[in-house]
Amino acid sequence: MPPTPAMHVARADTGPRSPMTAADWVSPLIAGLHWLQWHALQALAALGAIDAVAGQPGWPLDWRVSGEHLLIDAPNARRLAFGVLALMIAAGLAGMAVVCRRRRGWLLGAAAALPVFAPWPDPAVVLVPAHPTSFHRSPTGFSAHAIVAGHTLYETHCAACHGATGRGDGPVATQQPVWPPDFIGPLLWRRGDGDLFWHIREGVTDRHGRETMPGFGRMLNDTEVWQLIDFLRAQSAGQSLRLAGAWRHPIRLPASAIDCAGQSSSTDVRPWLGQRLRLVAPAAGQPMPIEDPRLVTIALVAPSHGAASAVGAERHAERHADCRIDDASAWAALALVTGDAPLADRQWLVDRAGWLRAVSAPGSRGWSDDDLVCRSERSDRPEASAGARRDPRDGLDGLGRLLATIDADPVRLVRDGRVH
Ligand code: HEC
């Protein structure tokens, strides 16, 4: 089995210039291949040549080109890049042959020869098994509501084998033909949503065609399967924070309605992209922190347990905040990604691209570098940023230093070899 590719890579813009890594140039190649396949699929569907599966065009082949292994296999990645380049030149030559009559023979010959003699990569490296739903996109938008709905479904249908926290230690796990996977591991993050969808709906078989996990297509509808996938990712993030003290795989802020000065936004996070967000769950009786021009502060309203807590003197500071999220599912989803820890008196930072990056300890009144729990592998290593140069963050306060680090170390999530 090939080693797992680095799942969270980031450009280290701070510190001495680092050499370009394979991820820097392979990522656009992989993204381009995915783009091509996805658009070819949509074009064929628009022409009516392809049937829909679960509401989206079904991938017709049992393999697809994937970049999953290219990030760790530079020679094959280079061959693929040359192959793609040869194809593009061949297409250009063929185009010239159409307009240029005199050299048509030569041009067509060269166009045909180029792809034949191009150094193509080993097919076993770039072709991976595919399912009809491999290119499907989740319609849920990673919403807090979907995560919470997925949680209930998980407890009913999956926990017996996969365990209450997804570690693969449910009460009937030992009776399965193979051990259910530990969802904190890399598996969930290597798979695209579409492949996970297929495995949950249709089941999993081993190489001899023997069923290792039953399919749930008859018991669950498509929306429920997508909700389960969101839940699995949220749970995995929370458990990795609880056990390893970090979100090993980046996780987005679960989407929910954000109400700013009485104007409620939809549950889509897109209007907020481009701004840094600070989520605050104040402890009972504590005031909200002072607004800070570097970010948008949003109060997370605790779900009211019984009518009494929502009235009169019991009304909390967050109810008067300029921006707030007042949605019990948002609270539950955030509790899940924070590893089931108590939320009151905590804060979270969300970067401009919508990724959750830092979480403060309850009751802490300032930020420090230790609160950054989603960071790239490179910034984990102090020598990557240590150097003779002056630290550009000198003179900033804790929050300023943290924001500078986050901005300089953007998340580039690699899933299925694809950088999002
Ligand atoms: C009867 C036990 C059992 C139940 C119930 C079960 N699973 Fe599984 N699941 C397994 C086993 C065993 C595997 C490992 C299969 C393998 O690797 O061949 C697995 C694998 C998986 C995988 C990884 C598939 C992949 O891409 O390799 C996912 C995701 C998953 N299960 C999700 C679920 C969800 C969601 C539910 C509930 C709807 C569920 N499972 C219910 C036993 C179970």
XYZ file of C-alpha atoms in Angstrom, residues 62-402:
341
model
C -15.136 1.604 -13.556
C -11.892 3.559 -13.367
C -10.939 7.206 -13.370
C -7.742 9.244 -13.395
C -6.814 10.212 -9.872
C -3.991 12.228 -8.464
C -4.062 10.517 -5.103
C -0.704 8.842 -5.601
C 0.955 11.517 -7.707
C 1.689 13.728 -4.726
C 4.083 11.106 -3.442
C 5.244 9.805 -6.819
C 7.099 12.652 -8.512
C 8.491 10.605 -11.478
C 5.022 9.462 -12.531
C 3.609 12.942 -11.932
C 6.307 14.350 -14.242
C 5.501 11.757 -16.917
C 1.825 12.628 -16.685
C 2.624 16.323 -17.021
C 4.695 15.605 -20.174
C 1.925 13.371 -21.522
C -0.689 16.081 -21.048
C 1.663 18.628 -22.623
C 2.203 16.296 -25.607
C -1.569 15.967 -26.036
C -1.996 19.734 -26.000
C 0.759 20.226 -28.583
C -0.739 17.427 -30.703
C -4.116 19.170 -30.582
C -2.414 22.419 -31.638
C -0.654 20.692 -34.561
C -3.907 19.053 -35.668
C -5.543 22.465 -35.589
C -2.744 23.906 -37.727
C -3.144 21.009 -40.195
C -6.721 22.103 -40.797
C -5.676 25.592 -41.924
C -2.266 24.848 -43.473
C -2.733 22.663 -46.546
C 0.844 22.442 -47.768
C 2.311 20.761 -44.673
C -0.811 18.867 -43.695
C 0.804 15.427 -43.956
C 3.723 16.373 -41.747
C 1.588 18.126 -39.198
C -0.894 15.274 -38.878
C 1.935 12.757 -38.635
C 3.572 14.723 -35.822
C 0.225 15.172 -34.059
C -0.374 11.424 -34.138
C 3.174 10.522 -33.111
C 3.469 12.841 -30.131
C 0.984 11.075 -27.803
C 2.390 7.693 -28.867
C 5.952 8.577 -27.908
C 5.111 10.739 -24.889
C 6.335 9.294 -21.562
C 3.007 8.256 -20.064
C 2.888 7.288 -16.376
C 2.301 3.793 -15.074
C -1.488 3.254 -15.435
C -1.610 1.456 -12.077
C -0.554 4.716 -10.423
C -3.011 7.106 -12.054
C -6.034 4.916 -12.713
C -8.083 4.059 -9.649
C -11.363 2.146 -9.346
C -14.373 4.417 -9.741
C -18.064 4.202 -8.944
C -21.047 5.834 -10.660
C -21.111 8.446 -7.876
C -17.349 9.114 -7.713
C -17.752 12.643 -9.118
C -20.896 13.484 -7.174
C -20.908 16.610 -5.091
C -22.565 16.703 -1.709
C -25.658 18.931 -1.756
C -25.596 19.596 2.007
C -23.036 22.434 2.097
C -21.588 20.913 5.303
C -24.433 22.477 7.227
C -24.822 22.181 10.984
C -28.285 20.789 10.370
C -26.927 17.991 8.143
C -24.246 17.110 10.697
C -26.766 16.849 13.517
C -29.177 14.781 11.386
C -26.235 12.540 10.427
C -25.400 12.073 14.103
C -28.833 10.603 14.866
C -28.645 8.315 11.822
C -25.166 7.205 12.819
C -26.282 6.186 16.290
C -29.165 4.155 14.840
C -27.448 2.453 11.917
C -23.677 2.575 12.249
C -22.450 2.826 15.842
C -22.939 -0.897 16.565
C -19.998 -1.668 14.279
C -18.128 1.633 14.032
C -18.339 2.586 17.730
C -19.840 5.617 19.465
C -16.880 7.844 18.502
C -15.994 6.195 15.179
C -12.900 4.359 16.375
C -14.127 1.031 14.921
C -14.842 -0.430 18.331
C -18.622 -0.962 18.346
C -20.087 -3.925 20.250
C -20.376 -6.103 17.110
C -17.088 -4.985 15.496
C -15.354 -8.253 16.355
C -17.988 -10.278 14.488
C -17.253 -8.568 11.148
C -15.157 -10.227 8.413
C -12.713 -7.307 8.634
C -12.216 -4.728 11.331
C -14.245 -1.520 10.747
C -11.841 1.368 10.083
C -10.858 3.983 12.627
C -12.416 7.183 11.270
C -9.743 9.335 12.911
C -7.216 7.804 10.527
C -6.506 9.088 7.020
C -9.108 6.936 5.210
C -12.010 9.368 5.473
C -9.853 12.194 4.187
C -8.409 10.302 1.278
C -11.848 9.480 -0.081
C -13.916 11.977 -1.994
C -17.519 12.450 -0.885
C -18.795 10.592 -3.955
C -16.863 7.408 -3.171
C -17.932 7.470 0.481
C -21.507 7.940 -0.717
C -21.258 4.846 -2.877
C -19.729 2.701 -0.143
C -22.393 3.638 2.403
C -25.231 3.202 -0.071
C -24.042 0.053 -1.813
C -21.773 -1.510 0.804
C -18.116 -2.521 0.649
C -16.705 -5.758 -0.774
C -13.225 -7.215 -0.567
C -11.145 -8.159 -3.591
C -12.933 -11.532 -3.834
C -16.326 -9.810 -4.018
C -17.232 -10.838 -0.464
C -19.313 -8.256 1.401
C -17.375 -6.670 4.260
C -19.922 -3.952 5.069
C -23.637 -4.042 4.167
C -25.107 -1.332 1.940
C -27.751 1.021 3.366
C -29.409 2.112 0.116
C -32.696 0.458 1.036
C -32.833 1.884 4.542
C -31.559 5.418 3.929
C -32.413 7.943 1.243
C -29.702 9.867 -0.635
C -29.978 12.977 1.565
C -29.462 10.862 4.665
C -26.315 9.308 3.216
C -24.873 12.779 2.503
C -25.773 13.839 6.040
C -23.905 10.824 7.408
C -20.784 11.823 5.475
C -20.856 15.321 6.973
C -21.293 13.820 10.408
C -18.384 11.392 9.907
C -16.040 14.244 8.937
C -17.167 16.429 11.868
C -16.827 13.587 14.334
C -13.412 12.627 13.035
C -12.185 16.218 13.414
C -13.489 16.431 16.966
C -11.966 13.143 18.013
C -8.586 14.061 16.540
C -8.711 17.342 18.488
C -9.631 15.488 21.656
C -6.969 12.812 21.331
C -4.127 14.544 19.490
C -4.808 18.178 20.385
C -5.114 19.213 16.723
C -7.412 19.050 13.723
C -5.121 16.800 11.742
C -7.372 17.284 8.713
C -8.802 20.734 8.115
C -12.467 21.197 8.881
C -14.823 23.940 7.747
C -17.051 25.990 9.989
C -20.378 24.112 9.886
C -22.769 26.324 7.933
C -25.702 27.894 9.765
C -27.676 31.124 9.575
C -25.721 34.116 10.863
C -27.857 36.989 12.030
C -26.118 40.382 11.814
C -27.867 43.486 13.173
C -31.239 41.870 12.669
C -30.485 40.775 9.092
C -30.375 37.022 8.838
C -28.137 35.404 6.221
C -28.950 32.064 4.674
C -27.260 28.919 5.953
C -24.665 29.343 3.219
C -21.183 30.344 4.434
C -20.198 31.820 1.073
C -21.261 35.401 1.905
C -18.731 35.270 4.733
C -15.783 34.053 2.745
C -13.022 36.619 2.531
C -13.483 37.760 6.136
C -11.949 36.384 9.271
C -14.532 35.298 11.813
C -14.316 34.962 15.567
C -16.999 32.822 17.163
C -17.594 33.410 20.845
C -19.634 31.268 23.241
C -19.629 33.481 26.347
C -20.018 31.917 29.762
C -23.294 32.750 31.518
C -23.154 36.313 32.811
C -19.909 37.149 30.950
C -19.937 40.074 28.507
C -19.002 39.584 24.855
C -15.406 40.582 24.027
C -14.957 44.051 22.525
C -15.350 44.197 18.729
C -12.027 43.963 16.927
C -11.525 45.531 13.474
C -9.376 42.575 12.364
C -12.301 40.185 12.348
C -16.068 39.812 12.518
C -17.149 38.723 15.982
C -20.123 36.384 16.123
C -21.854 35.249 19.306
C -22.818 31.609 19.467
C -26.045 31.492 21.447
C -26.323 28.518 23.787
C -29.465 26.493 23.220
C -31.923 27.433 25.947
C -32.762 24.534 28.196
C -36.326 25.324 29.145
C -38.160 28.595 28.696
C -36.869 30.216 31.903
C -33.305 30.675 30.694
C -34.380 32.712 27.681
C -36.211 35.482 29.511
C -35.630 38.465 31.760
C -32.413 38.660 33.723
C -31.302 35.313 32.284
C -30.801 36.781 28.806
C -27.129 36.526 27.983
C -24.798 39.050 26.472
C -24.687 37.099 23.198
C -28.312 37.948 22.541
C -27.294 41.603 22.171
C -24.207 40.994 20.043
C -24.115 42.568 16.570
C -23.770 39.187 14.904
C -25.004 35.931 16.301
C -25.758 32.340 15.512
C -28.874 31.277 17.353
C -29.355 27.706 16.246
C -29.217 24.614 18.433
C -27.746 22.536 15.575
C -24.845 24.998 15.178
C -24.044 24.558 18.854
C -24.251 20.750 18.587
C -22.137 20.649 15.404
C -19.474 22.861 16.963
C -19.466 20.694 20.090
C -18.810 17.718 17.829
C -15.858 19.283 15.958
C -14.461 20.515 19.270
C -14.315 16.939 20.550
C -17.406 16.991 22.790
C -15.712 19.485 25.110
C -17.858 22.089 26.919
C -18.329 25.090 24.643
C -19.154 27.871 27.128
C -16.373 30.448 27.539
C -14.610 29.342 24.363
C -13.710 31.097 21.122
C -12.923 29.846 17.611
C -11.146 31.567 14.720
C -12.223 30.951 11.139
C -9.909 31.981 8.293
C -10.894 33.906 5.177
C -11.539 30.668 3.285
C -13.982 29.334 5.879
C -11.682 26.857 7.650
C -11.756 26.528 11.420
C -8.186 27.256 12.480
C -7.909 27.969 16.201
C -9.847 27.296 19.361
C -9.178 28.868 22.740
C -9.201 27.067 26.060
C -12.264 27.867 28.180
C -11.832 31.042 30.166
C -8.640 32.140 28.411
C -8.607 35.903 27.803
C -5.872 36.072 25.176
C -4.659 34.106 22.182
C -1.347 32.297 21.790
C 0.281 30.262 19.023
C -0.702 27.093 20.897
C -4.358 27.776 20.117
C -3.688 27.190 16.424
C -4.979 23.639 16.072
C -5.172 23.463 12.283
C -1.771 24.069 10.817
C 0.279 22.693 7.976
C 2.951 20.097 8.474
C 5.598 22.628 7.573
C 4.566 25.161 10.167
C 4.581 22.368 12.758
C 8.327 22.338 12.428
C 9.860 25.390 14.057
C 12.974 25.243 11.864
C 10.791 25.973 8.827
C 10.237 29.508 10.001
C 13.315 29.992 12.157
C 15.978 31.964 10.390
C 18.242 34.929 10.534
C 15.396 37.192 9.361
C 13.449 39.202 11.849
C 10.092 37.651 12.693
C 7.566 39.919 10.915
C 5.124 39.175 13.724
C 7.279 40.935 16.328
C 5.365 43.636 18.181
C 1.922 42.143 17.491
C -0.399 40.985 20.265
C -1.359 37.295 20.669
C -4.329 37.551 18.300
C -2.322 39.531 15.749
C 0.465 36.945 15.759
C -2.036 34.155 15.349
